[in-house]
Amino acid sequence: MTASATTAPPALRPAPATPARARRRGRFGVHLFLFAVSFAFLAPLLLAVYASLRPYEETAKYGYFSLPRHLSFDYYQQAFADSGMSKYFLNSLLIAVPGVLLTLFLASFVAFAVSRVRIRGGIVLLMLFTAGNLLPQQVIVTPLYVLFNKIPLPYWMSDSLTMYDSLWAVISVQVAFQLGFCVFVLANFMRTLPREILEAAIVDGAGLWTQYWRVTLPLCRPALAALGTLQFTWMYNDFLWGLVFLSDGDKLPVTSALNNLRGQFFTDYNLLAAGSVLVALPTIVVFLLLQRHFIAGLTLGASKG
């Protein structure tokens, strides 16, 4: 048998994959993977929203993954009224908003000193702030509880005349624990900024405060917006510190309001799901409002340097 008889005609040979086709296949695989990961993260939220729209009797009879027979928003109205969420929402905002502003201001100031001003021990200082994030929060619950009971505050700042049972205790702990992460991110971001801009400001007679407030901070706006979104989410969703340092039920954050929806002998989990969705709404709104700045901050931080 000759070689020409065993060799397939050119028309019957499979066409080699072109680079464009390979790229399309790779892009499809990436999109499929991202869709799967996104669905895995969104599945609990979607299930909570689905359950909150159905009566408990229906899900108890047919199961949570059954087709709906009746959908309504009655549970949302009941959850908002029964838990008293309006005042708890205000408490969470009084904790999260000042906490985010204080954290970003102090972190940006320290990051500026570490990255843009030549100070002795700057690297060691940055390592100390970063190492603070490695400390488990539960370890210092008892020492902080004893300490806050001994720190006096005037009557117009605390009803108990101490730092315990005041919003200042929760705010201070939130700022202290989030400061290290923000210093680390902002210091690395500020190092990517062109030093020629700061040198030009110094030549023009700008002092240290002007270099920080009017030159460096405007350039860090995307990074600050990204950190502000993350910090607001973390502080708003915190559940531990409010329960530890606040004994007055009227001062508790909104995450603790979900306990008011749990009965002593029976818990309507569909009602609890509606309350959980209501609690999550402010963080979703903040992210949607700052989405453009949040993505820009992450992109700039990843592409510079």
Coordinates of C-alpha atoms in Angstrom, one line a residue:
M1 CA 0.0 0.0 0.0
T2 CA 1.4 3.3 -1.0
A3 CA 1.8 6.4 1.2
S4 CA -0.7 8.3 -0.9
A5 CA -3.4 5.7 -0.1
T6 CA -2.9 5.9 3.7
T7 CA -2.8 9.7 3.9
A8 CA -6.2 11.4 4.2
P9 CA -7.0 13.9 1.6
P10 CA -6.4 17.5 2.6
A11 CA -10.1 18.3 2.5
L12 CA -10.9 15.7 5.1
R13 CA -8.2 16.8 7.7
P14 CA -9.5 18.8 10.7
A15 CA -8.8 22.5 10.4
P16 CA -6.2 23.7 12.9
A17 CA -7.6 25.9 15.7
T18 CA -6.9 29.6 14.9
P19 CA -5.7 31.9 17.7
A20 CA -9.0 33.8 17.5
R21 CA -11.0 30.6 18.1
A22 CA -8.7 29.6 21.0
R23 CA -9.2 33.0 22.6
R24 CA -13.0 32.7 22.2
R25 CA -12.9 29.3 23.9
G26 CA -10.7 30.6 26.7
R27 CA -13.0 33.6 27.2
F28 CA -16.0 31.4 27.3
G29 CA -14.4 29.2 30.0
V30 CA -13.5 32.3 32.1
H31 CA -17.1 33.6 31.8
L32 CA -18.5 30.2 32.7
F33 CA -16.2 30.0 35.8
L34 CA -17.1 33.6 36.9
F35 CA -20.8 32.9 36.4
A36 CA -20.5 29.7 38.6
V37 CA -18.7 31.6 41.3
S38 CA -21.1 34.5 41.2
F39 CA -24.1 32.2 41.4
A40 CA -22.5 30.4 44.4
F41 CA -22.1 33.7 46.3
L42 CA -25.6 34.9 45.3
A43 CA -27.5 31.7 45.9
P44 CA -28.1 32.2 49.7
L45 CA -29.3 35.8 49.0
L46 CA -31.6 34.7 46.2
L47 CA -33.0 31.9 48.4
A48 CA -33.6 34.4 51.2
V49 CA -35.4 36.7 48.9
Y50 CA -37.5 33.9 47.5
A51 CA -38.4 32.6 50.9
S52 CA -39.3 36.0 52.2
L53 CA -42.0 36.3 49.5
R54 CA -43.7 33.1 50.4
P55 CA -45.9 32.2 53.4
Y56 CA -44.3 29.9 56.0
E57 CA -47.1 27.4 55.7
E58 CA -46.4 27.0 52.0
T59 CA -42.7 26.3 52.4
A60 CA -43.3 24.0 55.4
K61 CA -45.7 21.9 53.3
Y62 CA -43.9 21.9 49.9
G63 CA -40.3 22.8 50.8
Y64 CA -38.2 25.9 50.1
F65 CA -37.2 24.8 46.6
S66 CA -40.8 24.2 45.4
L67 CA -42.7 26.4 42.9
P68 CA -44.5 29.3 44.6
R69 CA -48.3 29.3 45.0
H70 CA -48.6 32.8 46.5
L71 CA -46.1 35.7 46.6
S72 CA -46.4 38.9 48.6
F73 CA -44.4 41.6 50.4
D74 CA -46.4 41.1 53.7
Y75 CA -43.3 39.7 55.5
Y76 CA -41.3 42.8 54.8
Q77 CA -43.9 45.1 56.4
Q78 CA -44.2 42.8 59.4
A79 CA -40.4 42.5 59.8
F80 CA -39.9 46.2 59.8
A81 CA -42.8 46.9 62.3
D82 CA -42.2 44.0 64.7
S83 CA -38.4 44.5 65.0
G84 CA -38.4 48.3 65.3
M85 CA -35.8 48.6 62.6
S86 CA -36.1 52.3 62.2
K87 CA -34.2 53.2 65.4
Y88 CA -31.8 50.3 64.9
F89 CA -31.0 51.6 61.4
L90 CA -30.2 54.9 62.9
N91 CA -27.9 53.3 65.5
S92 CA -26.0 51.5 62.8
L93 CA -25.5 54.7 60.8
L94 CA -24.3 56.5 63.9
I95 CA -21.7 53.8 64.3
A96 CA -20.7 53.2 60.7
V97 CA -20.6 56.7 59.2
P98 CA -18.3 58.3 61.9
G99 CA -16.3 55.1 62.1
V100 CA -15.6 55.1 58.3
L101 CA -14.7 58.8 58.3
L102 CA -12.3 58.5 61.3
T103 CA -10.7 55.4 59.9
L104 CA -10.0 56.9 56.5
F105 CA -8.7 60.2 57.9
L106 CA -6.4 58.6 60.4
A107 CA -5.3 55.9 58.0
S108 CA -4.5 58.3 55.2
F109 CA -2.5 60.5 57.6
V110 CA -0.4 57.6 58.8
A111 CA 0.0 56.3 55.2
F112 CA 1.1 59.7 54.0
A113 CA 3.7 59.9 56.8
V114 CA 5.0 56.3 56.0
S115 CA 5.0 56.5 52.3
R116 CA 5.6 60.2 51.3
V117 CA 7.5 61.6 54.2
R118 CA 10.9 60.3 55.1
I119 CA 10.6 59.4 58.7
R120 CA 12.8 57.0 60.7
G121 CA 11.2 53.6 61.3
G122 CA 8.5 54.1 58.7
I123 CA 8.7 50.5 57.5
V124 CA 8.5 49.2 61.1
L125 CA 5.5 51.4 61.8
L126 CA 3.7 50.0 58.7
M127 CA 4.5 46.5 59.8
L128 CA 3.0 47.1 63.2
F129 CA -0.2 48.5 61.7
T130 CA -0.4 45.5 59.4
A131 CA 0.3 43.0 62.2
G132 CA -2.6 44.5 64.2
N133 CA -4.9 42.8 61.7
L134 CA -3.6 39.4 62.7
L135 CA -4.9 39.7 66.2
P136 CA -8.2 37.8 66.8
Q137 CA -10.9 40.2 68.0
Q138 CA -12.3 37.8 70.5
V139 CA -9.0 37.7 72.4
I140 CA -9.4 41.2 73.8
V141 CA -13.2 41.2 74.5
T142 CA -12.7 40.8 78.2
P143 CA -9.9 43.4 78.6
L144 CA -11.8 46.0 76.6
Y145 CA -14.9 45.3 78.6
V146 CA -13.0 46.0 81.9
L147 CA -11.2 49.0 80.4
F148 CA -14.3 50.7 79.0
N149 CA -16.1 50.4 82.3
K150 CA -13.2 52.5 83.9
I151 CA -13.0 55.3 81.2
P152 CA -15.2 58.2 82.3
L153 CA -17.2 60.3 79.8
P154 CA -19.3 63.4 80.3
Y155 CA -23.1 63.0 80.6
W156 CA -23.6 64.5 77.1
M157 CA -21.5 61.7 75.6
S158 CA -22.7 58.7 77.6
D159 CA -25.7 58.0 79.8
S160 CA -23.7 55.6 81.9
L161 CA -20.9 58.2 82.4
T162 CA -18.4 55.7 81.2
M163 CA -17.4 54.5 77.8
Y164 CA -19.2 51.2 78.3
D165 CA -22.8 51.3 77.0
S166 CA -22.1 54.1 74.6
L167 CA -21.7 54.2 70.9
W168 CA -18.2 55.6 71.3
A169 CA -17.0 52.2 72.6
V170 CA -18.2 50.5 69.4
I171 CA -16.9 53.2 67.1
S172 CA -13.4 53.2 68.8
V173 CA -13.1 49.5 68.5
Q174 CA -14.2 49.5 64.9
V175 CA -11.7 52.3 64.0
A176 CA -8.9 50.5 65.9
F177 CA -9.4 47.2 64.1
Q178 CA -9.9 48.6 60.6
L179 CA -7.1 51.1 60.8
G180 CA -4.2 48.6 60.0
F181 CA -5.8 47.3 56.8
C182 CA -6.5 50.9 55.5
V183 CA -3.0 52.1 56.3
F184 CA -1.5 49.1 54.5
V185 CA -3.7 49.7 51.4
L186 CA -3.3 53.5 51.3
A187 CA 0.5 53.4 51.9
N188 CA 1.0 51.1 49.0
F189 CA -1.3 53.2 46.8
M190 CA 0.5 56.4 47.7
R191 CA 3.9 54.9 46.8
T192 CA 2.6 54.5 43.2
L193 CA 1.9 58.3 42.9
P194 CA 4.4 60.3 40.9
R195 CA 6.9 61.9 43.4
E196 CA 7.4 64.8 40.9
I197 CA 3.9 66.1 41.9
L198 CA 4.9 66.4 45.5
E199 CA 8.3 67.9 44.7
A200 CA 6.6 70.5 42.6
A201 CA 4.3 71.4 45.5
I202 CA 7.3 71.7 47.8
V203 CA 9.0 74.1 45.3
D204 CA 5.8 76.2 45.3
G205 CA 6.1 76.5 49.1
A206 CA 3.5 73.9 50.1
G207 CA 3.8 72.9 53.8
L208 CA 3.3 69.4 55.1
W209 CA -0.4 69.8 55.7
T210 CA -0.9 71.2 52.2
Q211 CA 1.0 68.3 50.6
Y212 CA -1.2 65.9 52.4
W213 CA -4.6 67.6 52.2
R214 CA -4.5 69.4 48.9
V215 CA -2.1 67.3 46.8
T216 CA -2.0 63.7 48.0
L217 CA -5.6 63.1 49.1
P218 CA -7.3 64.2 45.8
L219 CA -5.1 61.7 44.0
C220 CA -6.2 59.0 46.4
R221 CA -9.9 59.5 45.9
P222 CA -10.5 56.2 44.0
A223 CA -8.7 54.2 46.7
L224 CA -10.5 56.1 49.5
A225 CA -13.9 55.4 47.8
A226 CA -13.0 51.7 47.5
L227 CA -11.9 51.5 51.1
G228 CA -15.0 53.5 52.3
T229 CA -17.3 51.0 50.6
L230 CA -15.6 48.1 52.3
Q231 CA -15.4 49.7 55.7
F232 CA -19.0 50.8 55.7
T233 CA -20.0 47.2 54.8
W234 CA -17.9 45.7 57.6
M235 CA -18.8 48.2 60.3
Y236 CA -22.5 48.1 59.4
N237 CA -22.7 44.3 59.4
D238 CA -20.8 43.9 62.7
F239 CA -22.7 41.9 65.3
L240 CA -20.1 41.2 68.0
W241 CA -19.1 44.6 69.4
G242 CA -22.6 45.9 69.7
L243 CA -23.7 43.0 71.9
V244 CA -20.5 43.2 74.0
F245 CA -20.4 46.9 74.8
L246 CA -24.0 48.0 74.6
S247 CA -26.3 46.9 77.4
D248 CA -29.2 49.3 76.5
G249 CA -31.4 47.6 73.9
D250 CA -32.3 50.9 72.3
K251 CA -28.7 51.5 71.3
L252 CA -28.0 48.2 69.6
P253 CA -27.2 48.1 65.8
V254 CA -29.6 46.9 63.2
T255 CA -28.0 43.4 63.0
S256 CA -29.1 42.7 66.5
A257 CA -32.7 43.7 65.6
L258 CA -33.1 40.3 63.9
N259 CA -33.2 38.7 67.3
N260 CA -36.5 40.5 67.9
L261 CA -38.0 38.3 65.1
R262 CA -37.1 35.1 66.8
G263 CA -39.9 33.6 69.0
Q264 CA -39.3 31.8 72.2
F265 CA -40.8 28.5 71.0
F266 CA -41.2 29.1 67.3
T267 CA -39.3 31.0 64.6
D268 CA -40.8 32.0 61.3
Y269 CA -37.7 31.7 59.1
N270 CA -39.5 33.3 56.1
L271 CA -40.1 36.4 58.3
L272 CA -36.5 36.2 59.5
A273 CA -35.4 36.1 55.8
A274 CA -37.4 39.2 55.1
G275 CA -35.7 41.0 58.0
S276 CA -32.3 39.9 56.8
V277 CA -33.0 41.3 53.3
L278 CA -34.1 44.6 54.8
V279 CA -30.9 44.8 56.9
A280 CA -28.7 44.2 53.8
L281 CA -30.4 46.9 51.7
P282 CA -28.2 49.9 52.9
T283 CA -25.0 48.1 52.1
I284 CA -26.3 47.3 48.6
V285 CA -27.4 50.9 48.1
V286 CA -23.9 52.2 49.2
F287 CA -22.2 49.8 46.8
L288 CA -24.4 50.8 43.9
L289 CA -23.8 54.5 44.6
L290 CA -20.0 54.0 44.8
Q291 CA -19.6 51.2 42.3
R292 CA -17.8 53.3 39.7
H293 CA -15.3 54.7 42.3
F294 CA -15.0 51.3 43.9
I295 CA -14.0 49.5 40.7
A296 CA -11.8 52.4 39.7
G297 CA -9.9 52.2 43.0
L298 CA -9.3 48.5 42.6
T299 CA -8.2 48.9 39.0
L300 CA -5.8 51.8 39.8
G301 CA -4.3 49.9 42.8
A302 CA -3.7 46.9 40.7
S303 CA -2.3 48.5 37.6
K304 CA 0.1 51.1 39.0
G305 CA 3.7 50.5 39.9

